[in-house]
Short mmCIF file of C-alpha atoms in Angstrom, two decimals:
data_model
loop_
_atom_site.label_atom_id
_atom_site.label_comp_id
_atom_site.label_asym_id
_atom_site.label_seq_id
_atom_site.Cartn_x
_atom_site.Cartn_y
_atom_site.Cartn_z
CA MET I 1 33.91 -116.77 -117.64
CA GLY I 2 35.45 -116.75 -114.34
CA THR I 3 34.36 -114.57 -111.58
CA GLY I 4 37.02 -111.13 -111.95
CA GLN I 5 38.54 -110.84 -108.64
CA THR I 6 37.82 -106.61 -107.46
CA ASP I 7 39.99 -105.95 -104.54
CA THR I 8 39.35 -103.71 -101.93
CA PRO I 9 39.95 -100.11 -100.61
CA ILE I 10 42.69 -99.97 -97.99
CA ARG I 11 41.25 -98.15 -95.47
CA LYS I 12 44.19 -95.63 -94.24
CA ALA I 13 44.45 -94.86 -90.28
CA PRO I 14 43.17 -91.11 -89.42
CA ALA I 15 45.76 -88.46 -88.28
CA ILE I 16 44.81 -88.69 -85.47
CA ALA I 17 45.30 -91.73 -84.58
CA GLU I 18 48.72 -91.12 -86.02
CA LYS I 19 49.38 -87.58 -83.13
CA ASP I 20 47.84 -89.61 -80.70
CA SER I 21 50.69 -92.78 -81.12
CA THR I 22 53.48 -90.32 -80.57
CA VAL I 23 52.61 -88.83 -77.40
CA SER I 24 54.27 -90.33 -74.94
CA VAL I 25 53.79 -90.00 -70.82
CA LYS I 26 56.21 -88.91 -68.67
CA PRO I 27 56.73 -91.48 -66.39
CA GLN I 28 56.24 -90.23 -63.15
CA GLN I 29 58.47 -89.15 -60.37
CA PRO I 30 59.10 -90.93 -57.10
CA ASP I 31 58.18 -89.31 -54.17
CA SER I 32 61.84 -88.38 -52.87
CA LEU I 33 62.80 -86.92 -55.44
CA GLN I 34 59.73 -84.31 -55.63
CA ALA I 35 60.53 -84.09 -51.40
CA ALA I 36 64.07 -83.16 -52.40
CA ASP I 37 62.91 -80.93 -55.30
CA THR I 38 60.54 -79.33 -52.64
CA SER I 39 63.18 -78.97 -50.65
CA LEU I 40 65.53 -77.40 -52.30
CA ARG I 41 63.59 -74.44 -53.84
CA ILE I 42 62.23 -73.32 -50.52
CA ALA I 43 65.81 -73.34 -49.83
CA ASP I 44 66.63 -71.14 -52.78
CA SER I 45 63.71 -69.11 -51.79
CA LEU I 46 65.36 -68.11 -48.43
CA HIS I 47 68.38 -67.89 -49.67
CA SER I 48 67.35 -64.62 -52.05
CA ASP I 49 64.99 -63.69 -49.28
CA SER I 50 68.77 -63.23 -46.78
CA LEU I 51 70.19 -61.43 -49.96
CA VAL I 52 66.98 -59.37 -50.42
CA LEU I 53 67.42 -58.02 -46.82
CA ALA I 54 70.08 -57.79 -46.15
CA GLY I 55 70.72 -55.46 -49.06
CA ILE I 56 72.66 -57.17 -51.26
CA PRO I 57 71.90 -57.45 -55.05
CA THR I 58 70.64 -61.39 -56.41
CA GLY I 59 70.95 -60.69 -60.11
CA PRO I 60 73.08 -60.95 -62.39
CA LEU I 61 76.60 -59.92 -61.99
CA THR I 62 78.87 -58.56 -64.91
CA ASP I 63 82.56 -60.48 -63.22
CA THR I 64 81.52 -62.55 -60.57
CA SER I 65 85.06 -62.99 -60.09
CA THR I 66 86.48 -60.31 -59.76
CA TYR I 67 84.61 -57.16 -58.89
CA ARG I 68 81.67 -58.52 -56.26
CA LYS I 69 83.11 -57.62 -53.81
CA TYR I 70 83.32 -54.16 -54.87
CA ASN I 71 79.77 -54.43 -56.34
CA THR I 72 78.60 -55.14 -52.59
CA HIS I 73 80.40 -52.96 -50.91
CA PRO I 74 77.86 -51.08 -49.04
CA PHE I 75 80.22 -47.75 -48.90
CA LEU I 76 80.98 -47.75 -52.90
CA PRO I 77 76.91 -47.63 -53.29
CA LEU I 78 76.78 -48.86 -57.41
CA THR I 79 73.78 -50.04 -57.71
CA GLN I 80 72.19 -47.04 -56.16
CA LYS I 81 70.38 -44.38 -58.30
CA PRO I 82 72.37 -41.32 -58.89
CA LEU I 83 72.14 -38.40 -56.78
CA PHE I 84 72.16 -34.81 -57.46
CA MET I 85 73.67 -32.18 -55.80
CA ILE I 86 74.48 -28.35 -55.47
CA SER I 87 76.74 -27.68 -53.54
CA ASP I 88 78.00 -24.16 -53.17
CA PHE I 89 81.64 -23.38 -53.55
CA ARG I 90 84.02 -23.38 -50.76
CA GLU I 91 86.00 -19.75 -50.72
CA ARG I 92 89.14 -20.97 -48.75
CA ARG I 93 89.63 -17.82 -45.66
CA THR I 94 93.50 -17.59 -45.33
CA LEU I 95 95.18 -14.65 -42.74
CA ASP I 96 97.96 -14.10 -44.44
CA ASP I 97 96.49 -10.93 -44.50
CA MET I 98 96.14 -10.18 -41.14
CA PHE I 99 99.86 -11.98 -40.23
CA TYR I 100 101.54 -9.14 -42.42
CA LEU I 101 99.20 -6.24 -41.48
CA LEU I 102 100.86 -7.32 -37.92
CA MET I 103 103.51 -7.39 -38.36
CA GLY I 104 103.78 -3.99 -39.89
CA VAL I 105 102.12 -3.31 -36.57
CA VAL I 106 105.59 -4.61 -34.88
CA LEU I 107 107.69 -3.36 -37.55
CA LEU I 108 106.14 0.15 -37.10
CA LEU I 109 106.58 -0.27 -33.10
CA ALA I 110 109.68 -1.32 -33.46
CA PHE I 111 110.81 1.61 -35.38
CA VAL I 112 109.91 4.07 -32.79
CA ARG I 113 111.14 2.29 -30.12
CA SER I 114 115.16 2.32 -32.14
CA ALA I 115 114.18 5.91 -33.18
CA PHE I 116 112.42 7.71 -30.59
CA PRO I 117 114.82 5.69 -27.23
CA ARG I 118 114.45 8.72 -25.22
CA TYR I 119 111.55 9.76 -25.94
CA PHE I 120 109.70 5.74 -25.79
CA LYS I 121 111.18 5.41 -22.63
CA ASN I 122 109.94 8.53 -20.58
CA ILE I 123 106.18 8.04 -21.77
CA PHE I 124 105.49 5.07 -19.78
CA VAL I 125 108.07 6.73 -16.90
CA LEU I 126 106.11 9.87 -17.12
CA PHE I 127 103.08 7.94 -17.27
CA LEU I 128 103.81 5.65 -13.98
CA GLN I 129 105.05 8.44 -12.18
CA THR I 130 102.88 9.13 -9.61
CA SER I 131 102.72 12.43 -10.12
CA LEU I 132 103.19 14.89 -13.40
CA ARG I 133 104.82 18.41 -12.21
CA GLN I 134 107.31 16.67 -12.77
CA LYS I 135 107.68 19.44 -16.15
CA GLN I 136 111.69 18.32 -16.94
CA THR I 137 109.91 14.64 -18.59
CA ARG I 138 106.89 16.22 -19.86
CA ASP I 139 108.56 18.63 -21.29
CA GLN I 140 111.24 16.82 -23.44
CA LEU I 141 108.04 14.17 -24.85
CA LEU I 142 106.54 18.07 -25.96
CA GLN I 143 109.95 18.93 -26.76
CA ASP I 144 110.05 15.65 -29.67
CA ASN I 145 107.29 16.68 -31.80
CA LEU I 146 108.44 13.28 -34.27
CA GLY I 147 108.54 10.73 -32.03
CA SER I 148 105.32 11.81 -30.78
CA LEU I 149 103.30 12.30 -34.38
CA PHE I 150 104.62 8.38 -34.76
CA VAL I 151 103.41 6.58 -31.39
CA ASN I 152 99.91 8.83 -31.81
CA LEU I 153 100.04 7.24 -34.95
CA LEU I 154 100.41 4.11 -33.44
CA PHE I 155 98.13 4.07 -31.76
CA ILE I 156 95.49 5.07 -34.57
CA ILE I 157 96.33 2.00 -36.31
CA SER I 158 96.44 -0.61 -33.55
CA THR I 159 92.75 0.82 -32.06
CA SER I 160 91.66 0.38 -35.14
CA ILE I 161 92.71 -2.10 -36.18
CA TYR I 162 91.55 -4.32 -32.10
CA GLY I 163 87.91 -2.78 -33.07
CA ALA I 164 87.94 -4.21 -36.90
CA LEU I 165 88.81 -7.48 -35.04
CA VAL I 166 86.38 -7.18 -32.38
CA ILE I 167 83.92 -6.61 -35.12
CA ARG I 168 84.96 -9.52 -37.28
CA ASN I 169 84.51 -11.64 -34.03
CA LYS I 170 81.22 -11.17 -32.84
CA GLU I 171 79.68 -10.63 -36.69
CA TRP I 172 78.30 -6.71 -37.03
CA LEU I 173 78.50 -5.40 -39.64
CA ASP I 174 78.78 -7.45 -43.26
CA TYR I 175 81.75 -5.50 -45.01
CA PRO I 176 85.41 -6.33 -46.05
CA PHE I 177 87.80 -5.92 -42.85
CA TRP I 178 90.08 -3.47 -44.46
CA HIS I 179 86.97 -1.28 -44.85
CA ILE I 180 86.26 -0.98 -41.45
CA VAL I 181 89.86 -0.69 -40.80
CA PHE I 182 90.59 2.23 -43.14
CA PHE I 183 86.83 3.61 -41.44
CA GLY I 184 88.33 3.22 -37.81
CA ALA I 185 91.52 5.15 -38.16
CA ALA I 186 88.94 8.11 -40.25
CA LEU I 187 87.43 8.27 -37.66
CA LEU I 188 90.19 8.11 -34.69
CA THR I 189 92.23 10.48 -36.59
CA VAL I 190 88.89 12.70 -37.19
CA VAL I 191 87.45 12.59 -33.63
CA TYR I 192 91.27 13.21 -31.51
CA LEU I 193 92.20 15.76 -34.35
CA GLY I 194 88.48 17.96 -33.38
CA LYS I 195 89.15 17.16 -29.86
CA PHE I 196 92.80 18.46 -29.87
CA ILE I 197 91.61 21.97 -32.34
CA PHE I 198 87.88 22.38 -28.93
CA LEU I 199 90.37 21.89 -26.40
CA GLN I 200 93.63 25.11 -28.29
CA PHE I 201 90.24 27.29 -28.46
CA SER I 202 89.13 26.73 -25.02
CA GLY I 203 92.22 27.97 -23.73
CA TRP I 204 92.12 30.39 -26.09
CA VAL I 205 88.83 32.04 -25.12
CA PHE I 206 88.78 31.71 -21.24
CA ASN I 207 93.54 32.53 -21.12
CA SER I 208 93.58 28.69 -19.90
CA LYS I 209 96.38 27.68 -22.59
CA GLU I 210 98.48 26.19 -19.79
CA ALA I 211 95.58 24.07 -18.19
CA ALA I 212 94.72 23.35 -22.05
CA LEU I 213 97.90 22.13 -22.09
CA ASN I 214 98.33 19.62 -19.79
CA TYR I 215 95.32 18.49 -20.53
CA THR I 216 96.44 17.50 -24.23
CA PHE I 217 99.38 16.14 -22.97
CA THR I 218 97.61 13.52 -20.21
CA VAL I 219 94.52 12.78 -22.46
CA PHE I 220 97.29 11.77 -25.28
CA LEU I 221 99.19 10.50 -23.09
CA VAL I 222 97.10 7.35 -22.94
CA ASN I 223 96.07 7.11 -26.09
CA LYS I 224 100.06 5.98 -26.43
CA VAL I 225 100.62 3.83 -23.90
CA LEU I 226 97.01 2.19 -24.90
CA GLY I 227 98.08 2.17 -28.63
CA VAL I 228 101.50 0.00 -27.17
CA LEU I 229 99.24 -2.04 -25.23
CA LEU I 230 96.69 -3.05 -27.28
CA ILE I 231 99.20 -4.73 -29.73
CA PRO I 232 99.69 -8.39 -27.94
CA PHE I 233 95.55 -8.41 -28.02
CA LEU I 234 95.25 -7.87 -31.67
CA PHE I 235 97.61 -11.24 -32.07
CA LEU I 236 95.55 -13.22 -29.87
CA MET I 237 91.68 -12.02 -31.22
CA ALA I 238 93.75 -12.32 -34.93
CA PHE I 239 94.44 -15.78 -35.09
CA ALA I 240 93.75 -17.58 -30.75
CA LYS I 241 90.56 -19.96 -30.44
CA PRO I 242 87.24 -18.77 -29.87
CA GLY I 243 87.50 -18.79 -26.13
CA ILE I 244 91.38 -17.37 -25.95
CA ARG I 245 89.24 -14.73 -27.76
CA GLU I 246 86.84 -13.75 -24.97
CA VAL I 247 89.33 -14.27 -22.30
CA SER I 248 91.88 -11.62 -24.60
CA LEU I 249 88.45 -8.96 -25.42
CA THR I 250 87.11 -9.01 -21.86
CA VAL I 251 90.70 -8.34 -20.43
CA SER I 252 92.05 -5.68 -22.61
CA LEU I 253 88.47 -3.56 -22.96
CA GLY I 254 89.23 -4.33 -18.66
CA LEU I 255 92.03 -2.16 -19.41
CA MET I 256 91.32 -0.17 -21.54
CA VAL I 257 88.40 1.38 -18.38
CA LEU I 258 90.68 1.30 -15.80
CA LEU I 259 93.16 3.56 -18.12
CA LEU I 260 90.58 5.41 -19.20
CA LEU I 261 89.77 6.12 -15.36
CA TYR I 262 93.44 6.74 -14.81
CA ARG I 263 93.18 9.50 -17.11
CA TYR I 264 90.48 11.42 -15.60
CA ILE I 265 91.58 11.00 -12.05
CA ILE I 266 95.05 12.61 -13.44
CA SER I 267 93.16 15.01 -15.28
CA PHE I 268 90.97 16.22 -12.57
CA ALA I 269 93.62 15.82 -10.67
CA THR I 270 95.50 18.84 -12.71
CA ILE I 271 93.27 20.97 -13.89
CA ARG I 272 91.97 21.59 -10.48
CA ASN I 273 95.74 22.94 -9.09
CA THR I 274 95.30 25.06 -12.31
CA LEU I 275 91.66 26.21 -12.84
CA LYS I 276 90.10 26.00 -9.47
CA VAL I 277 86.94 23.76 -10.78
CA ASN I 278 85.07 22.04 -8.05
CA ALA I 279 84.37 17.95 -9.23
CA LEU I 280 81.10 18.83 -10.09
CA HIS I 281 82.09 20.87 -13.07
CA PHE I 282 84.57 18.55 -14.40
CA PHE I 283 82.04 15.27 -14.64
CA LEU I 284 80.53 18.09 -16.40
CA TYR I 285 82.72 18.81 -18.57
CA LEU I 286 83.32 14.48 -19.17
CA CYS I 287 79.72 14.11 -19.61
CA ALA I 288 78.94 17.25 -22.39
CA VAL I 289 82.83 16.91 -23.71
CA GLU I 290 83.62 12.96 -23.71
CA ILE I 291 81.11 11.07 -22.83
CA LEU I 292 78.07 12.09 -24.59
CA PRO I 293 79.68 12.45 -28.35
CA LEU I 294 80.41 8.00 -27.84
CA MET I 295 77.44 7.33 -26.26
CA LEU I 296 75.44 8.93 -30.02
CA LEU I 297 78.58 7.42 -32.00
CA TYR I 298 77.38 4.52 -30.11
CA LYS I 299 73.28 5.12 -30.43
CA LEU I 300 74.21 6.31 -34.67
CA MET I 301 76.46 2.55 -35.24
CA SER I 302 73.87 0.47 -33.56
CA ASP I 303 71.04 0.97 -35.02
CA TYR I 304 73.72 1.05 -38.85
CA ILE I 305 73.68 -2.66 -37.47
CA ASN I 306 70.32 -3.94 -36.37
CA GLY I 307 69.20 -2.06 -39.86
CA ARG I 308 67.94 0.27 -38.48
CA PHE I 309 70.06 3.97 -39.79
#
């Protein structure tokens, strides 16, 4: 009998050895390649730092070939956060109503000049005369009641507009311009109508109708001249620059003071010849009837503007 041959089992290599056999070792880079890679990284970092300092975004852009310059434009902050702002509605201020109002004043002046040419001429002729003793010119003016009414109306309108422009330019009251004009016209009408009634009543009580008539005529004559002379200043104060407005305001106020002084001097000369009064009595009359009411009105208006009324 021959001995049986036994198969020796084949021992398999472990799986770990197979895995280890598949691991490849990465070859080392030469020193020159490492140095070039390091220099490129440093250059890229410097470039990105410079872009960040300049405020230029370094992230990816949607369209770098066409819109890159618009995305990085300093006046188009497309990459910035949106801002939330609330702005008031800008009211556009026009001067059309003022233009038509002043054109209406000029139209009224032209109507008076055309309808009553002799009366309009005699006002300035008598005003520029050295004395009011020429009764012929004064009687002609007294007979034309309709012309006197229109010129007095021109004085009230122009003076009320002048006062409203001063209040608006100085910003003393927060009221509409038209309300101030109507209030000023009503106030002037009441004041001068009351003064006319008071002077006529005083002349009747003291039996001095001639003196009262002369004084009333002088007062309203100066007012008529003032109403005509204020019209150019209305245009300057309404449409001129702030510097020219201040100059026109100063000149117009000086003109008004001169006219008031002229009125008091001529009135005193007329009354002294009629009533034989001295300067002290006339000064007391001015303080009681002319100056004191104006000071009271100024005090009331000042308190109302300052909020104490």
